[in-house]
Coordinates of C-alpha atoms in Angstrom, one line a residue:
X1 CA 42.7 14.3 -27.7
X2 CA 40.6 13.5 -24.5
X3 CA 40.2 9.6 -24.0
X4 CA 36.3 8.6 -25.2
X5 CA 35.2 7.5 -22.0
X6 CA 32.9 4.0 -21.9
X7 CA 30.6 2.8 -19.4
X8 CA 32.0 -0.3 -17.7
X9 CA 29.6 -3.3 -16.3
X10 CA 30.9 -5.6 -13.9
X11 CA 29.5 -9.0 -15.4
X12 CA 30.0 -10.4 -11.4
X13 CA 28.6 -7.3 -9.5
X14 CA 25.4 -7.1 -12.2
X15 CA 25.0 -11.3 -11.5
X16 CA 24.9 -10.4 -7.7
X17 CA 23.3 -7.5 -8.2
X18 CA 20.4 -9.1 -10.0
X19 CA 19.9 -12.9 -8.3
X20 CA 19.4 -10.5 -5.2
X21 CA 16.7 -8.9 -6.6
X22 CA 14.7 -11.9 -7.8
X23 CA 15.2 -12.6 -4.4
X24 CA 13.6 -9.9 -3.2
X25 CA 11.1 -10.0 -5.9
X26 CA 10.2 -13.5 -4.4
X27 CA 9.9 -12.2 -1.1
X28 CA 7.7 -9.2 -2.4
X29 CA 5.4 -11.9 -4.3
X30 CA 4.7 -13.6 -0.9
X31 CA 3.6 -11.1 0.8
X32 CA 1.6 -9.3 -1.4
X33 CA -0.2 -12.5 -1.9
X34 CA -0.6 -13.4 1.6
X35 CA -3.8 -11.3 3.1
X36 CA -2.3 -9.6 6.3
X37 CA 1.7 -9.8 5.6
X38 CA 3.9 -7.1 4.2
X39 CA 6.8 -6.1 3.3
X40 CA 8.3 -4.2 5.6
X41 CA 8.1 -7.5 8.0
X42 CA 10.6 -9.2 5.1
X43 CA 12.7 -6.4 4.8
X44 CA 12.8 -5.5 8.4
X45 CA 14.3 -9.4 8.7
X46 CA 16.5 -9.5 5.8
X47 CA 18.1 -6.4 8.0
X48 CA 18.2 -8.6 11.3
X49 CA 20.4 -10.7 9.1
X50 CA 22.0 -8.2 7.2
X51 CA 25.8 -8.6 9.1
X52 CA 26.0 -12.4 8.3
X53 CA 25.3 -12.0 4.5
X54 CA 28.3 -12.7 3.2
X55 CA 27.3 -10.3 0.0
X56 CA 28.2 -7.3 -0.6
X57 CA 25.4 -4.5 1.5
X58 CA 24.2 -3.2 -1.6
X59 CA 23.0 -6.0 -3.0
X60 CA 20.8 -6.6 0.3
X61 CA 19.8 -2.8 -0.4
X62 CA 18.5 -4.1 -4.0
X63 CA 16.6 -7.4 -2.2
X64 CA 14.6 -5.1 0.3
X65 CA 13.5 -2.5 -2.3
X66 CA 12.5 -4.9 -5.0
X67 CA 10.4 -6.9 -2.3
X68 CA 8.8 -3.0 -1.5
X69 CA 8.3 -2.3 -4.9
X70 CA 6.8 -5.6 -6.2
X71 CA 4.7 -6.0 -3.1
X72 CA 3.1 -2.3 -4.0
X73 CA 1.9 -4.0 -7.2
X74 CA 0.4 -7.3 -6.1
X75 CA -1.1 -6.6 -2.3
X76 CA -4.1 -5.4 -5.0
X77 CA -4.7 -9.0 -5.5
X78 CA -5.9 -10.3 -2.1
X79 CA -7.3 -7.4 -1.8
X80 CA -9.9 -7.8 -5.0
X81 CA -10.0 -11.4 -4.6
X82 CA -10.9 -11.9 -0.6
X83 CA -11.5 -8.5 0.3
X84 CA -8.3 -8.5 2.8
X85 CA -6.3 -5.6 2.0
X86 CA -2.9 -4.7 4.1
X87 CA -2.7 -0.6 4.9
X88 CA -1.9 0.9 1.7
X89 CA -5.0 -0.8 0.0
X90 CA -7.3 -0.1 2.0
X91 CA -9.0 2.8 0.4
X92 CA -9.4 0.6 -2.4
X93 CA -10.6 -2.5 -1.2
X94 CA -14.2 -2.2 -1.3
X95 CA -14.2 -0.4 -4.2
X96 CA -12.3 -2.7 -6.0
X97 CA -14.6 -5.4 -4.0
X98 CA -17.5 -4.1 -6.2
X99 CA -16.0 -4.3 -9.1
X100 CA -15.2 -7.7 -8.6
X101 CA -18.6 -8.8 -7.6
X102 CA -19.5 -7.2 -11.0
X103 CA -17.7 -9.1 -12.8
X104 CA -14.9 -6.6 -13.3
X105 CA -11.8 -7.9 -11.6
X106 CA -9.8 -8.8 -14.1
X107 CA -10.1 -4.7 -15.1
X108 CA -9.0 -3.9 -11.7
X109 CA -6.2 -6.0 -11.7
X110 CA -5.0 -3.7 -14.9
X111 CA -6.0 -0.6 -13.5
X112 CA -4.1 -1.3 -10.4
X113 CA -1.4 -1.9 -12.5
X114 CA -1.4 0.5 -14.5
X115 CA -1.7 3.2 -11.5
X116 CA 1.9 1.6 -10.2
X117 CA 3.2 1.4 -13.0
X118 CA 2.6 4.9 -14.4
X119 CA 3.5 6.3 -11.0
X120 CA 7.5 4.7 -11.3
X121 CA 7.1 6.3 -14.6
X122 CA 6.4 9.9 -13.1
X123 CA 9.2 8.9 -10.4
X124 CA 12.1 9.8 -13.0
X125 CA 11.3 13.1 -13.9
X126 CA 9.4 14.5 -10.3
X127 CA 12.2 12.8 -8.3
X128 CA 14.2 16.3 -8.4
X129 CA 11.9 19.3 -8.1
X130 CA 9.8 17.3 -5.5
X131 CA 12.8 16.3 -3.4
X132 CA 14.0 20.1 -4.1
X133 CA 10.6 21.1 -2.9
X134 CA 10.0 19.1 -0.4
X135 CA 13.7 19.9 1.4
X136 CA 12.4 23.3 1.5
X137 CA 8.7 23.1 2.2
X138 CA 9.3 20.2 4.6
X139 CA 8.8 22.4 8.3
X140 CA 6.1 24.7 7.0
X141 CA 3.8 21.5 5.7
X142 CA 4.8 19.8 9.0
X143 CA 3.2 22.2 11.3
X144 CA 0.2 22.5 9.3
X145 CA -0.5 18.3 9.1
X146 CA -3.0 18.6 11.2
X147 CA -4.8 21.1 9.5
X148 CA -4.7 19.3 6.1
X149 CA -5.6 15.9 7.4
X150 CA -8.5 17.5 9.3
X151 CA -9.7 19.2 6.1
X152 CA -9.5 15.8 4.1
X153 CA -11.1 14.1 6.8
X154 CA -14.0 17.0 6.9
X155 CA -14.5 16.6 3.2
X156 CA -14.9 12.7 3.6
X157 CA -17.6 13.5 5.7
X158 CA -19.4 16.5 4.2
X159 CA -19.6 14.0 0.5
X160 CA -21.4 11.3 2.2
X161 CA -24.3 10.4 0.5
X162 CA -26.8 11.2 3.2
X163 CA -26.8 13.0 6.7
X164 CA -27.0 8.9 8.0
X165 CA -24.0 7.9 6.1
X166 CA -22.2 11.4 7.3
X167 CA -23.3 11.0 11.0
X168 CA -22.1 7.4 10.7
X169 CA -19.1 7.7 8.6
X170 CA -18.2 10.9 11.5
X171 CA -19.1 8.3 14.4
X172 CA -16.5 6.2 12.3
X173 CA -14.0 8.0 12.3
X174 CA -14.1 8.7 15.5
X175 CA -14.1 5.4 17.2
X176 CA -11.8 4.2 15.0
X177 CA -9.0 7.1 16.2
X178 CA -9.8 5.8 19.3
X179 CA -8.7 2.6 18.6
X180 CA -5.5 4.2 17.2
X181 CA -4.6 6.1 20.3
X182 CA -5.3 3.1 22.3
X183 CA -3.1 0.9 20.2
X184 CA -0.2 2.6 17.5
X185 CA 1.9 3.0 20.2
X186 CA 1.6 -0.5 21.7
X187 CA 4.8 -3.2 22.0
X188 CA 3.4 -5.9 22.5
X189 CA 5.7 -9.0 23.2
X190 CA 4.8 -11.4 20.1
X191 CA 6.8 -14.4 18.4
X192 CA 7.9 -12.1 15.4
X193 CA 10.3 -9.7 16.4
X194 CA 9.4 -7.5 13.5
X195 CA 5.8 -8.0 14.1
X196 CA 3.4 -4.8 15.7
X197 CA 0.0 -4.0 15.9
X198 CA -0.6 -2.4 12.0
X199 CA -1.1 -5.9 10.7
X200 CA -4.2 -6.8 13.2
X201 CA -5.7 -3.8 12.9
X202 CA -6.1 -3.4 8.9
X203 CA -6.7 -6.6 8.8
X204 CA -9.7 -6.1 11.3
X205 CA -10.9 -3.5 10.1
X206 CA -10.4 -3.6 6.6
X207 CA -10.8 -7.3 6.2
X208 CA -12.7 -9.2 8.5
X209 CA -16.1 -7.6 7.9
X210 CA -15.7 -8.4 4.1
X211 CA -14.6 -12.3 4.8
X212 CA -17.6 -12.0 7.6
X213 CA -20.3 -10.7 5.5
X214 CA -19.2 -12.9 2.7
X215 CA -19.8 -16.5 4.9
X216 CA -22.4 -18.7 3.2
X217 CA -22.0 -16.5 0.1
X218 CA -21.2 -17.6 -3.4
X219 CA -17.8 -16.0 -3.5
X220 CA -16.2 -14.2 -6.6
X221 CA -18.4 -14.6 -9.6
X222 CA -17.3 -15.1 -13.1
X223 CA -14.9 -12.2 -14.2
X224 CA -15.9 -11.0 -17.6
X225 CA -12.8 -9.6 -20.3
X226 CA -10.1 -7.3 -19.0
X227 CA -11.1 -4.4 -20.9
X228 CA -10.7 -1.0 -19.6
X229 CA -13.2 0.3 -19.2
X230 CA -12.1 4.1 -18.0
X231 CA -11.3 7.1 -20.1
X232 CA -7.7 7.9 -20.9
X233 CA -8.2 11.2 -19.2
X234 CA -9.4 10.2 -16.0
X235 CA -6.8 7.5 -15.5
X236 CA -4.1 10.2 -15.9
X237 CA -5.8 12.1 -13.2
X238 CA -6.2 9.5 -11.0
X239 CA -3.0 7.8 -11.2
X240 CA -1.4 11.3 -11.3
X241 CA -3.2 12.5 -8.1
X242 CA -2.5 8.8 -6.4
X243 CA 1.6 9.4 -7.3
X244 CA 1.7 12.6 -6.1
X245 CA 0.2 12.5 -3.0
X246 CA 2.4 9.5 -2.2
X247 CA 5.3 11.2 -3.3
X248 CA 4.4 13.9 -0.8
X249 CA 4.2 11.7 2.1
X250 CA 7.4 9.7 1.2
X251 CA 9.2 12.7 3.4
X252 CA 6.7 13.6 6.1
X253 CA 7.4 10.6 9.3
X254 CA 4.5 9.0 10.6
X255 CA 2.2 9.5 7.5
X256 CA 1.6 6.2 5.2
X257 CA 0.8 5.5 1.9
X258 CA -2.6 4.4 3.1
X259 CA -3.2 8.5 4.1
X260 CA -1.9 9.1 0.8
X261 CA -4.6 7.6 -0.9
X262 CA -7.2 9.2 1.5
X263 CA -6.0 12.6 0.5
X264 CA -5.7 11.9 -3.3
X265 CA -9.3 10.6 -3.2
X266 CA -10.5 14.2 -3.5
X267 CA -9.2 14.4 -6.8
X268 CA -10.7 11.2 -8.3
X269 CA -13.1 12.0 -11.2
X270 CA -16.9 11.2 -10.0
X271 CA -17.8 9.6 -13.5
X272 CA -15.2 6.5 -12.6
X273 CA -15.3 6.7 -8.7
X274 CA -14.8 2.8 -8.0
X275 CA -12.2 2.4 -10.8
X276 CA -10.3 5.9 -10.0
X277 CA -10.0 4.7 -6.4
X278 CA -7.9 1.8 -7.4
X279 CA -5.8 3.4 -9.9
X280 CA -5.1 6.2 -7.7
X281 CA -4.3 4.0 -4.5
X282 CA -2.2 1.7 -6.5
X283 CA 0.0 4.7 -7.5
X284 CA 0.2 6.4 -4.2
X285 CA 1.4 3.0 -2.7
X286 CA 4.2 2.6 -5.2
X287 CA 5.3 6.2 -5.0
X288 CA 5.9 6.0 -1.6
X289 CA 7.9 3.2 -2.2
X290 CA 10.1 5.1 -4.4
X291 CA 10.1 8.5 -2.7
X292 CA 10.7 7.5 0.8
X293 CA 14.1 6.4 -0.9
X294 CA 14.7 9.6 -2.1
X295 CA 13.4 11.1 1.5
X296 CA 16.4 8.7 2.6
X297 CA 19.0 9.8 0.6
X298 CA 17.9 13.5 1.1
X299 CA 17.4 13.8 4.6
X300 CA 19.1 10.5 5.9
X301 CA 16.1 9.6 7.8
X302 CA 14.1 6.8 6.8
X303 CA 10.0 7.3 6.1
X304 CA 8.5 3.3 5.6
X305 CA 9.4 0.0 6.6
X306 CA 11.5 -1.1 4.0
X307 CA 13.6 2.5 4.0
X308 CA 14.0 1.7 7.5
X309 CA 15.2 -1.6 6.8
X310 CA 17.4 -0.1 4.4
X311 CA 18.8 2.3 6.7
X312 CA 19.5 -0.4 10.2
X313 CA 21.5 -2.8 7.4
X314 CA 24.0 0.0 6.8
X315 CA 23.3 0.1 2.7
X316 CA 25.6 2.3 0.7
X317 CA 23.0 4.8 -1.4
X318 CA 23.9 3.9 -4.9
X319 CA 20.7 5.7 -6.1
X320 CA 21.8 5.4 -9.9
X321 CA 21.8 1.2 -8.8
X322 CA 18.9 1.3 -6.6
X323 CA 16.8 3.0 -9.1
X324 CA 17.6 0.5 -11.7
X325 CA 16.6 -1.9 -9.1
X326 CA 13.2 -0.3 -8.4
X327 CA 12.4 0.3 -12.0
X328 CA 13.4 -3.3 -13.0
X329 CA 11.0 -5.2 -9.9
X330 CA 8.8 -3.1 -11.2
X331 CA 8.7 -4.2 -14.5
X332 CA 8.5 -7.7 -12.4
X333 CA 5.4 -6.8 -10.5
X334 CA 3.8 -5.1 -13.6
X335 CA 3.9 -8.4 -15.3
X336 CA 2.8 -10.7 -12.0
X337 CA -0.4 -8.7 -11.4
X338 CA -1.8 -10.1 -14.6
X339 CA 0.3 -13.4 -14.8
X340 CA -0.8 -14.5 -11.2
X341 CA -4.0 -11.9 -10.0
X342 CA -6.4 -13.8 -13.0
X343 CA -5.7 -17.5 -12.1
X344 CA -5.9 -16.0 -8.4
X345 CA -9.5 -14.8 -8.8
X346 CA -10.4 -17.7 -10.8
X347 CA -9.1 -20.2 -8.1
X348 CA -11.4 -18.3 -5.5
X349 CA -13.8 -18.6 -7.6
X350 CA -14.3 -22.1 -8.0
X351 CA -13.6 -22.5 -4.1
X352 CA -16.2 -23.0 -1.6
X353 CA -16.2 -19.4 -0.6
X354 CA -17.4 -20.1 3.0
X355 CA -14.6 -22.8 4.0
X356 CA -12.2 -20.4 2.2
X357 CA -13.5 -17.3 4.0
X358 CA -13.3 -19.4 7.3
X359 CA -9.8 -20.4 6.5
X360 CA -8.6 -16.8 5.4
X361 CA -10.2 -15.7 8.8
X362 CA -8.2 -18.4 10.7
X363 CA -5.1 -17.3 9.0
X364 CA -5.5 -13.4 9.9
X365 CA -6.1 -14.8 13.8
X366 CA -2.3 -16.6 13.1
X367 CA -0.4 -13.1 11.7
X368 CA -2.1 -11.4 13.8
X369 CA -0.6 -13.6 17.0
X370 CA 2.7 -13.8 15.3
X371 CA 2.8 -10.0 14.8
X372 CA 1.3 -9.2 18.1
X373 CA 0.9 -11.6 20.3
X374 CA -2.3 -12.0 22.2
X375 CA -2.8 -8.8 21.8
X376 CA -2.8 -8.8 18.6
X377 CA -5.9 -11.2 18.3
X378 CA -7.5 -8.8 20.7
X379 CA -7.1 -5.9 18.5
X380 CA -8.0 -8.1 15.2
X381 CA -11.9 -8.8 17.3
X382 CA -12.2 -5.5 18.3
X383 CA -11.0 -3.7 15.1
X384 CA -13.6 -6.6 13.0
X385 CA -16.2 -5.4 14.6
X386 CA -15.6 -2.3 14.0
X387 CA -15.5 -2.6 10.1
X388 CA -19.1 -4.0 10.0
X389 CA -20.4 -0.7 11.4
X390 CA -20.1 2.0 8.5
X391 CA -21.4 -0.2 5.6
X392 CA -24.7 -0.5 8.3
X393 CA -25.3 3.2 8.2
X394 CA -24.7 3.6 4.6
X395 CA -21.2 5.1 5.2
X396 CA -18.1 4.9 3.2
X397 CA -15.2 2.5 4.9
X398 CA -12.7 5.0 4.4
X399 CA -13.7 6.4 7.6
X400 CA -11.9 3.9 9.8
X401 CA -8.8 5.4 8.3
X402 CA -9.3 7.6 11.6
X403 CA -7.2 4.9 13.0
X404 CA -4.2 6.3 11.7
X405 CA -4.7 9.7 10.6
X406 CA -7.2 10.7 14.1
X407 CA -4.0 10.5 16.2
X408 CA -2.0 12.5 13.5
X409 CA -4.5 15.3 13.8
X410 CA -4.2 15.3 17.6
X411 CA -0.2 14.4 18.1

C-alpha cells in the first residue's frame, strides 16, 4: 500500500518566513502613508542589501512583495485625505478628492479596498490562462501599444464634457508628454540611490495643484457613515475591469499600473463614475503587483519596481510561498485601510489645513530632492504648474497621464 503522503511545515522556516513579511508589511505601511514615497524605493533597498542578510533569499523575496502588496492597498489614503497620490493613484485622486469633500471618504476608503481586495481574489484563478495568454499574445500586443494607448487616449478626449474641456484636456496631454520625453529618461545624481524622476513628477502633477488650491481652505470636512453606496453590479465591473487591465500590463515593460487604470476607465459604469474610478484603480494597482510576479516567473524578466527588486536580490521563485505571502499582506492591507485610513482623514480633518497643506508641500520639495536631486525640485515646479491647468479649462486630470503614456505612443 502506497505511503499516505502529509504536508510538512517547517515551524522555523514558517517563523522566518512570516516576521519577514510583517517586515515588509511595515515597510509597505510607510510608504503608502507617506505622499510621494513608494514601494519600489523600499524594495529596490532591501535589494542593495540583500547579500548581507544573513536570512535565507526567500524570505527577503516575501519582505519586498508584502511591502508591494500592502502599499497597493493604503497609497489610497494620502491620496483621499491630501489629494497627493503616487503613480498608480492617480487616476483616482480627484475623483476620490470629491468624494471626500462630500463627505464620502470613509466609503472610498472601502471601495478602494474592496477593488484590491477582489482583484488578489481574481489573481488565483486568472493567474493561468492570462499568463498562458499573455506568453502567446505577448509580441502581437507589443507592436500594436501604440495603437491601443492612442485609442484610449482619443477616447479620453472625444468624452470630455465640452469642446473647452476636449481642446484643454488635448493641450494636456500634450504638454504633459512633453514633459515625459524631456524627463523619463533622466539620471539625475541625487542622495537616494534608488531615487529617479517618477516621484517629482506625480507628485507635481498629481499633487501639488490639489495641496495649492486647497491653501486657506477648510480642509477635509466631516466624513459621514462608510456605507456603500454603489450597486453590487457595478463594483464587479469596475474592480473586474481595474484587475484585468493591470493584469495585462503586469507583462508588457515600460507600461504601469497607473496606464492600467487609464485604459480600464472606459469600462467604468457612468451611473457611479467617481466611485468606479477608485474601485477600478485600486484593483489595477494590486494586480499588477501580483501579475508582474507571474510575468517574472514566466518570462524571467522583471515588469515593476518591486519584481525588479526581486529579481537583482537573486530570490528563488517559490511561487506556491510567495503567493501565500501576497495573499496574506493582503489580508494585512485590507484590514489597515479601514483601521488607519478613518483616524487618517479625521486627523486631517481637525488640522489647520493650510499649515498642513504647507508642510505636505515642503515635504514633496524634500522626496523630491532626495529622489532626484535638484532636478528633481525643478521637475516638481514645473510638473505643479502644470496640474493647475486642466481643472481651469474644465478638463479631466487624467490627461497629464500623457506624461507616461505620450512617450509610449511615440517610442
Amino acid at each position: 500500500m502506497d505511503a499516505l503522503v502529509r504536508p510538512v511545515v517547517d515551524p522555523t522556516f514558517a517563523a522566518g518566513a512570516l516576521a519577514f513579511l510583517l517586515g515588509g508589511v511595515a515597510l509597505g505601511t510607510a510608504s503608502g502613508l507617506v505622499p510621494g514615497l513608494h514601494a519600489n524605493n523600499f524594495a529596490l533597498l532591501l535589494a542593495g542589501f540583500a547579500p548581507s542578510v544573513p536570512a535565507d533569499p526567500l524570505f527577503v523575496g516575501v519582505a519586498m512583495l508584502g511591502a508591494g502588496v500592502v502599499h497597493s492597498f493604503l497609497d489610497i489614503v494620502p491620496a483621499l485625505a491630501l489629494g497627493v497620490p503616487d503613480a498608480a493613484t492617480a487616476v483616482a485622486a480627484l475623483p476620490g478628492h470629491r468624494l471626500v469633500i462630500a463627505g464620502r471618504g470613509r466609503e472610498a476608503l472601502r471601495l478602494s479596498a474592496v477593488g484590491s481586495g477582489l482583484a488578489v481574489a481574481l489573481a488565483v484563478p486568472l493567474a493561468v490562462p492570462i499568463t498562458w495568454l499573455m506568453t502567446r499574445w505577448y509580441p502581437t500586443l507589443r507592436a500594436h501599444l501604440p495603437l491601443l494607448l492612442g485609442g484610449v487616449v482619443a477616447l479620453l478626449v472625444l468624452t470630455e464634457s465640452s469642446r473647452r474641456a476636449a481642446v484643454g484636456g488635448l493641450l494636456a496631454f500634450l504638454a504633459s508628454a512633453t514633459l515625459g520625453f524631456a524627463t523619463l529618461d533622466a539620471d539625475p545624481a541625487a542622495p537616494l540611490s534608488t531615487g529617479g524622476v517618477l516621484a517629482p513628477l506625480f507628485a507635481g502633477l498629481f499633487g501639488v495643484p490639489v495641496l495649492v488650491d486647497a491653501l486657506g481652505g477648510e480642509g477635509v470636512p466631516p466624513q459621514a457613515d462608510a456605507r456603500i453606496a454603489m450597486r453590487a453590479r457595478d463594483l464587479g465591473t469596475s474592480a473586474g475591469a481595474g484587475s484585468l487591465a493591470g493584469a495585462v500590463v503586469g507583462y508588457v515593460p515600460g507600461v504601469s499600473a497607473a496606464i492600467a487604470a487609464v485604459a480600464a476607465m472606459p469600462a467604468v459604469p457612468r451611473a457611479s463614475a467617481d466611485r468606479g474610478f477608485v474601485v477600478a484603480t485600486s484593483g489595477a494597482s494590486t494586480a499588477n503587483t501580483i501579475f508582474a510576479l507571474f510575468a517574472l516567473v514566466a518570462l524571467g524578466t522583471p515588469r515593476t519596481g518591486v519584481t525588479v527588486a526581486i529579481d537583482r536580490a537573486g530570490v528563488p521563485f517559490a511561487l506556491p510561498i510567495l503567493l501565500i505571502a501576497a495573499a496574506t499582506a493582503a489580508c494585512f492591507g485590507f484590514a489597515l485601510v479601514v483601521l488607519v485610513g478613518d483616524p487618517y482623514l479625521r486627523i486631517v480633518g481637525n488640522a489647520d489645513y493650510t499649515r498642513l497643506s504647507v508642510g505636505v508641500l515642503g515635504l514633496l520639495v524634500a522626496v523630491s530632492y532626495a529622489f532626484a536631486g535638484g532636478f528633481g525640485v525643478g521637475v516638481l515646479l514645473v510638473a505643479g504648474a502644470l496640474g493647475l491647468v486642466p481643472p481651469r479649462v474644465d478638463a479631466r486630470r487624467v490627461h497629464l497621464m500623457g506624461v507616461l503614456i505620450g512617450p509610449l505612443i511615440v517610442g
